[in-house]
Short mmCIF file of C-alpha atoms and ligand atoms in Angstrom, two decimals:
data_model
loop_
_atom_site.label_atom_id
_atom_site.label_comp_id
_atom_site.label_asym_id
_atom_site.label_seq_id
_atom_site.Cartn_x
_atom_site.Cartn_y
_atom_site.Cartn_z
CA MET A 1 -17.52 2.12 16.90
CA GLN A 2 -14.94 3.26 19.44
CA ASN A 3 -13.39 6.57 20.33
CA ASN A 4 -9.65 6.45 20.28
CA ILE A 5 -6.60 8.46 21.06
CA PHE A 6 -5.01 8.72 17.62
CA LEU A 7 -3.08 11.94 17.22
CA THR A 8 -4.68 12.71 13.88
CA LEU A 9 -7.09 15.26 12.46
CA PHE A 10 -9.44 12.77 10.85
CA VAL A 11 -7.83 9.45 9.88
CA GLY A 12 -8.84 6.89 12.50
CA GLN A 13 -10.93 9.32 14.55
CA SER A 14 -13.77 6.96 13.78
CA LEU A 15 -12.42 3.43 14.26
CA VAL A 16 -14.42 0.24 13.88
CA LYS A 17 -12.73 -2.92 15.17
CA LEU A 18 -14.15 -6.20 13.93
CA SER A 19 -13.08 -9.62 15.11
CA SER A 20 -13.92 -11.28 11.80
CA VAL A 21 -15.15 -10.02 8.42
CA ASN A 22 -14.93 -11.10 4.79
CA SER A 23 -12.83 -8.06 3.80
CA THR A 24 -12.53 -4.66 5.45
CA ASN A 25 -12.64 -3.05 1.98
CA THR A 26 -15.92 -4.79 1.17
CA TYR A 27 -17.37 -3.91 4.58
CA LEU A 28 -16.50 -0.23 4.14
CA LYS A 29 -17.84 -0.18 0.58
CA ASN A 30 -21.17 -1.55 1.80
CA GLN A 31 -21.33 1.21 4.42
CA LEU A 32 -21.18 3.87 1.70
CA SER A 33 -24.76 3.09 0.72
CA ASN A 34 -26.04 3.68 4.29
CA SER A 35 -28.41 6.61 4.79
CA THR A 36 -25.64 8.18 6.91
CA PRO A 37 -22.39 7.21 5.18
CA PRO A 38 -19.19 7.01 7.25
CA ALA A 39 -17.09 10.14 7.77
CA GLU A 40 -13.88 10.74 5.83
CA GLY A 41 -11.00 9.06 7.62
CA THR A 42 -13.12 6.22 9.02
CA VAL A 43 -10.95 3.16 9.64
CA ILE A 44 -12.29 -0.38 9.64
CA MET A 45 -9.89 -2.94 11.03
CA ALA A 46 -10.28 -6.67 11.51
CA ASP A 47 -8.45 -9.29 13.53
CA HIS A 48 -9.33 -11.78 10.82
CA GLN A 49 -10.49 -11.53 7.20
CA PHE A 50 -11.90 -14.74 5.77
CA ALA A 51 -12.01 -13.42 2.19
CA GLY A 52 -9.28 -10.78 2.17
CA ARG A 53 -8.66 -9.34 -1.30
CA GLY A 54 -5.39 -8.36 -2.95
CA GLN A 55 -4.48 -6.67 -6.20
CA GLN A 56 -5.34 -8.16 -9.58
CA GLY A 57 -8.01 -10.45 -8.16
CA ASN A 58 -5.61 -12.24 -5.80
CA SER A 59 -6.57 -13.16 -2.26
CA TRP A 60 -4.88 -11.66 0.82
CA ASP A 61 -4.22 -14.18 3.56
CA SER A 62 -3.18 -13.05 7.00
CA GLU A 63 -2.94 -15.04 10.24
CA ALA A 64 -5.73 -13.99 12.63
CA GLY A 65 -4.69 -11.54 15.35
CA LYS A 66 -1.07 -11.28 14.21
CA ASN A 67 -1.14 -8.55 11.58
CA LEU A 68 -2.82 -5.32 10.53
CA THR A 69 -5.64 -5.57 8.00
CA PHE A 70 -7.57 -2.32 7.73
CA SER A 71 -9.27 0.08 5.33
CA ILE A 72 -9.44 3.88 5.35
CA LEU A 73 -12.13 5.96 3.66
CA PHE A 74 -11.09 9.10 1.76
CA PHE A 75 -13.07 11.57 -0.35
CA PRO A 76 -10.38 12.75 -2.79
CA ASP A 77 -12.74 14.74 -5.02
CA PHE A 78 -9.86 17.15 -5.79
CA LEU A 79 -8.24 14.43 -7.95
CA LYS A 80 -9.12 13.84 -11.60
CA ILE A 81 -9.52 10.18 -12.58
CA SER A 82 -6.32 10.57 -14.60
CA GLN A 83 -4.51 11.57 -11.37
CA GLN A 84 -5.63 8.58 -9.33
CA PHE A 85 -2.12 7.13 -9.07
CA LEU A 86 -1.20 10.11 -6.86
CA LEU A 87 -3.27 8.59 -4.09
CA ASN A 88 -1.27 5.33 -4.38
CA ILE A 89 1.87 7.45 -4.12
CA ALA A 90 0.69 9.35 -1.02
CA VAL A 91 -0.47 6.22 0.82
CA SER A 92 2.65 4.18 -0.09
CA LEU A 93 4.84 7.03 1.16
CA GLY A 94 2.91 7.34 4.42
CA ILE A 95 3.39 3.64 5.12
CA ASN A 96 7.02 3.83 4.10
CA ASP A 97 7.61 6.87 6.37
CA CYS A 98 6.27 4.90 9.31
CA LEU A 99 8.07 1.63 8.61
CA ALA A 100 11.38 3.29 7.78
CA ARG A 101 11.42 4.64 11.35
CA ILE A 102 10.85 1.14 12.69
CA ILE A 103 12.90 -1.11 10.40
CA GLY A 104 15.13 1.36 8.57
CA LYS A 105 15.66 2.69 5.09
CA GLN A 106 15.87 -0.72 3.51
CA CYS A 107 12.10 -0.54 3.54
CA LYS A 108 11.11 0.34 -0.05
CA ILE A 109 8.03 0.78 -2.19
CA LYS A 110 7.82 -1.86 -4.88
CA TRP A 111 5.89 -0.54 -7.84
CA PRO A 112 3.06 0.10 -7.79
CA ASN A 113 2.40 -0.02 -4.05
CA ASP A 114 3.84 -3.03 -2.28
CA ILE A 115 5.89 -2.56 0.84
CA TYR A 116 9.17 -4.41 0.68
CA TYR A 117 12.12 -5.04 2.96
CA GLN A 118 15.12 -6.20 0.96
CA GLU A 119 13.63 -8.79 -1.43
CA GLN A 120 10.62 -9.64 0.72
CA LYS A 121 7.08 -8.36 0.84
CA LEU A 122 5.84 -6.94 4.13
CA GLY A 123 2.55 -5.53 2.95
CA GLY A 124 0.29 -4.43 0.16
CA ILE A 125 -2.34 -1.85 -0.65
CA LEU A 126 -5.63 -2.29 -2.47
CA ILE A 127 -7.28 1.00 -3.47
CA GLU A 128 -10.84 0.96 -4.78
CA ASN A 129 -12.35 4.16 -6.17
CA GLY A 130 -15.81 5.56 -6.81
CA LEU A 131 -16.12 8.23 -9.49
CA SER A 132 -18.20 11.33 -10.06
CA GLY A 133 -17.85 12.85 -13.54
CA ALA A 134 -14.16 13.30 -14.29
CA ASN A 135 -13.10 13.16 -10.63
CA LEU A 136 -12.75 10.66 -7.83
CA LYS A 137 -15.60 10.69 -5.34
CA TRP A 138 -14.45 8.20 -2.74
CA SER A 139 -11.49 5.90 -2.24
CA ILE A 140 -11.23 2.92 0.01
CA VAL A 141 -7.59 2.34 0.86
CA GLY A 142 -7.11 -1.22 2.09
CA ILE A 143 -3.81 -2.03 3.77
CA GLY A 144 -2.47 -5.42 4.76
CA LEU A 145 0.76 -5.39 6.75
CA ASN A 146 2.58 -8.41 8.14
CA VAL A 147 3.51 -7.49 11.70
CA ASN A 148 3.83 -10.42 14.12
CA GLN A 149 3.31 -13.41 11.81
CA GLN A 150 6.28 -15.81 11.82
CA ASN A 151 5.33 -18.48 9.31
CA PHE A 152 4.35 -17.86 5.72
CA ASN A 153 3.37 -20.81 3.61
CA GLY A 154 2.83 -20.65 -0.10
CA ASN A 155 4.63 -17.34 -0.62
CA ASN A 156 7.81 -18.78 -2.18
CA GLY A 157 9.76 -17.43 0.77
CA ARG A 158 8.96 -13.96 -0.47
CA ALA A 159 6.92 -12.73 2.53
CA SER A 160 8.25 -11.37 5.79
CA SER A 161 6.98 -9.43 8.78
CA ILE A 162 8.16 -6.69 11.08
CA SER A 163 8.71 -9.18 13.91
CA LYS A 164 10.86 -11.41 11.69
CA ILE A 165 13.04 -8.41 10.93
CA LEU A 166 13.21 -7.00 14.48
CA HIS A 167 13.16 -10.40 16.27
CA GLN A 168 10.46 -9.07 18.57
CA ASN A 169 6.75 -8.47 18.39
CA TYR A 170 5.32 -5.03 17.68
CA GLU A 171 2.17 -3.62 19.32
CA LEU A 172 -0.61 -3.61 16.72
CA PRO A 173 -2.71 -0.68 18.12
CA GLU A 174 0.42 1.45 18.45
CA LEU A 175 1.45 0.71 14.88
CA LEU A 176 -2.05 1.42 13.54
CA GLY A 177 -2.01 4.84 15.24
CA GLN A 178 1.38 5.70 13.75
CA LEU A 179 0.33 4.55 10.27
CA CYS A 180 -2.86 6.62 10.38
CA LYS A 181 -0.85 9.70 11.33
CA ASP A 182 1.74 9.20 8.59
CA ILE A 183 -0.85 8.42 5.91
CA GLU A 184 -2.91 11.45 6.92
CA ARG A 185 0.18 13.68 6.64
CA ARG A 186 0.88 12.48 3.11
CA TYR A 187 -2.79 12.74 2.12
CA LEU A 188 -2.87 16.35 3.31
CA GLN A 189 0.28 17.10 1.31
CA LEU A 190 -1.49 15.71 -1.74
CA LYS A 191 -4.62 17.74 -1.04
CA ALA A 192 -2.47 20.88 -0.66
CA GLY A 193 -1.10 20.33 -4.18
CA ASN A 194 2.41 19.08 -3.31
CA GLN A 195 2.30 16.53 -6.09
CA GLU A 196 5.82 17.06 -7.38
CA LEU A 197 7.35 16.53 -3.93
CA LEU A 198 5.33 13.34 -3.47
CA LYS A 199 6.31 12.00 -6.90
CA ALA A 200 9.99 12.76 -6.26
CA GLU A 201 9.99 11.06 -2.85
CA TYR A 202 8.08 8.03 -4.18
CA GLN A 203 10.67 7.68 -6.91
CA GLU A 204 13.57 7.94 -4.42
CA ARG A 205 12.12 5.09 -2.36
CA LEU A 206 11.29 2.86 -5.28
CA PHE A 207 12.43 -0.75 -4.92
CA GLY A 208 15.11 -1.51 -7.51
CA LEU A 209 15.54 2.08 -8.71
CA ASN A 210 18.43 2.38 -11.17
CA GLN A 211 18.98 -1.37 -10.94
CA LYS A 212 18.79 -3.91 -13.72
CA ARG A 213 16.14 -6.49 -12.95
CA TYR A 214 14.34 -9.30 -14.70
CA PHE A 215 10.66 -9.08 -15.60
CA LYS A 216 8.04 -11.19 -17.31
CA VAL A 217 6.43 -9.42 -20.27
CA ALA A 218 4.04 -11.28 -22.59
CA ASN A 219 5.37 -14.58 -21.21
CA GLN A 220 8.95 -13.69 -22.06
CA GLN A 221 11.74 -12.87 -19.64
CA VAL A 222 13.14 -9.39 -20.27
CA GLU A 223 15.82 -7.37 -18.54
CA GLY A 224 15.43 -3.68 -17.82
CA GLU A 225 16.78 -0.91 -15.64
CA ILE A 226 14.11 0.73 -13.47
CA LEU A 227 14.00 4.45 -14.24
CA GLY A 228 10.87 5.41 -12.34
CA VAL A 229 7.14 5.81 -12.79
CA ASP A 230 5.24 8.19 -15.06
CA ASN A 231 2.17 10.30 -14.25
CA ASP A 232 -0.19 7.48 -15.25
CA GLY A 233 1.52 5.18 -12.77
CA CYS A 234 3.25 3.13 -15.47
CA LEU A 235 6.67 1.61 -14.76
CA LEU A 236 9.47 3.12 -16.85
CA LEU A 237 12.35 0.87 -17.85
CA SER A 238 15.41 1.28 -19.98
CA GLN A 239 15.56 -1.80 -22.20
CA ASN A 240 18.51 -2.12 -24.57
CA GLY A 241 18.97 1.65 -24.36
CA LYS A 242 15.32 2.34 -25.22
CA LEU A 243 12.63 3.74 -22.94
CA ALA A 244 9.77 1.29 -22.33
CA LYS A 245 6.65 1.90 -20.29
CA TYR A 246 4.39 -0.75 -18.77
CA ALA A 247 1.00 -0.76 -17.09
CA LEU A 248 0.44 -3.07 -14.12
CA LYS A 249 -1.14 -5.91 -16.07
CA GLU A 250 1.62 -5.93 -18.68
CA ILE A 251 4.62 -6.75 -16.52
CA ALA A 252 5.64 -8.74 -13.44
CA PHE A 253 8.89 -8.77 -11.48
CA ILE A 254 10.88 -12.00 -11.60
CA PHE A 255 12.65 -12.88 -8.37
CA ASP A 256 15.44 -15.38 -7.70
CA GLU A 257 14.31 -18.60 -6.08
CA GLN A 258 14.61 -18.46 -2.27
C1 BTN B 301 -1.88 -6.71 -2.46
O1 BTN B 301 -0.69 -6.62 -2.19
O2 BTN B 301 -2.30 -7.53 -3.30
C2 BTN B 301 -2.84 -5.82 -1.74
C3 BTN B 301 -3.28 -6.43 -0.44
C4 BTN B 301 -4.30 -5.58 0.30
C5 BTN B 301 -4.84 -6.30 1.51
C6 BTN B 301 -5.70 -5.43 2.38
S1 BTN B 301 -6.04 -6.15 3.95
C7 BTN B 301 -7.22 -4.92 4.29
C8 BTN B 301 -7.97 -4.67 3.01
N1 BTN B 301 -9.06 -5.60 2.87
C9 BTN B 301 -8.89 -6.43 1.86
O3 BTN B 301 -9.67 -7.35 1.54
N2 BTN B 301 -7.75 -6.16 1.22
C10 BTN B 301 -7.07 -5.05 1.82
#
């Protein structure tokens, strides 16, 4: 563990840097069963993950030493299980706050919590929760962000990085510090009960908002206008003038070939 100079109250105040690990989320989850569990805000980061995990059972591949792959521990026991999407909202907004300063407002949040620039994915978030009764007990927020990687194979041309956008490399420790500060700010807003503000800002920054887009639903291509997200974190579309709502496993965006 290392002391660091992050300008935060708790996120990243305890920072563990690993050169190689299966997955920072898995590593942090294993630490929770230690006799002295890690403090809230502990960050585990790795130069290389050899079994990085993404959403919906996908893998997360990231070139060693080029990108940020890290996990943050929170204890959001003030959230009911039914409110868990609010944490996705807070974290997505924190990342978006930070990246919008660096690459501009074309940085959007693609539902539910991918980070996009134009039509390309820059990063993703994998949140894993532990429960106690009707509330959350702990959350491991895993973040993968493409920073200095130039070549992406097997992503259908749909992945990009900060350096591809800026045409220059970005300092990883500097970016990690900024992200921790922005995520902490949004987490504290959530804890203070500013849910409506967070939901409104998430909606404003939603990729494709008020646009007609194509989706895959039950193996069929459908067209719908993105209206927003409901309290359960479902995507709301207008389809042929009717309101339709979809959970994550029910719908996928269809993109043009690149
Ligand atoms: C996704 O878009 O599918 C989510 C990707 C999340 C990747 C990060 S990298 C750090 C943390 N450790 C993991 O194994 N996954 C998350």
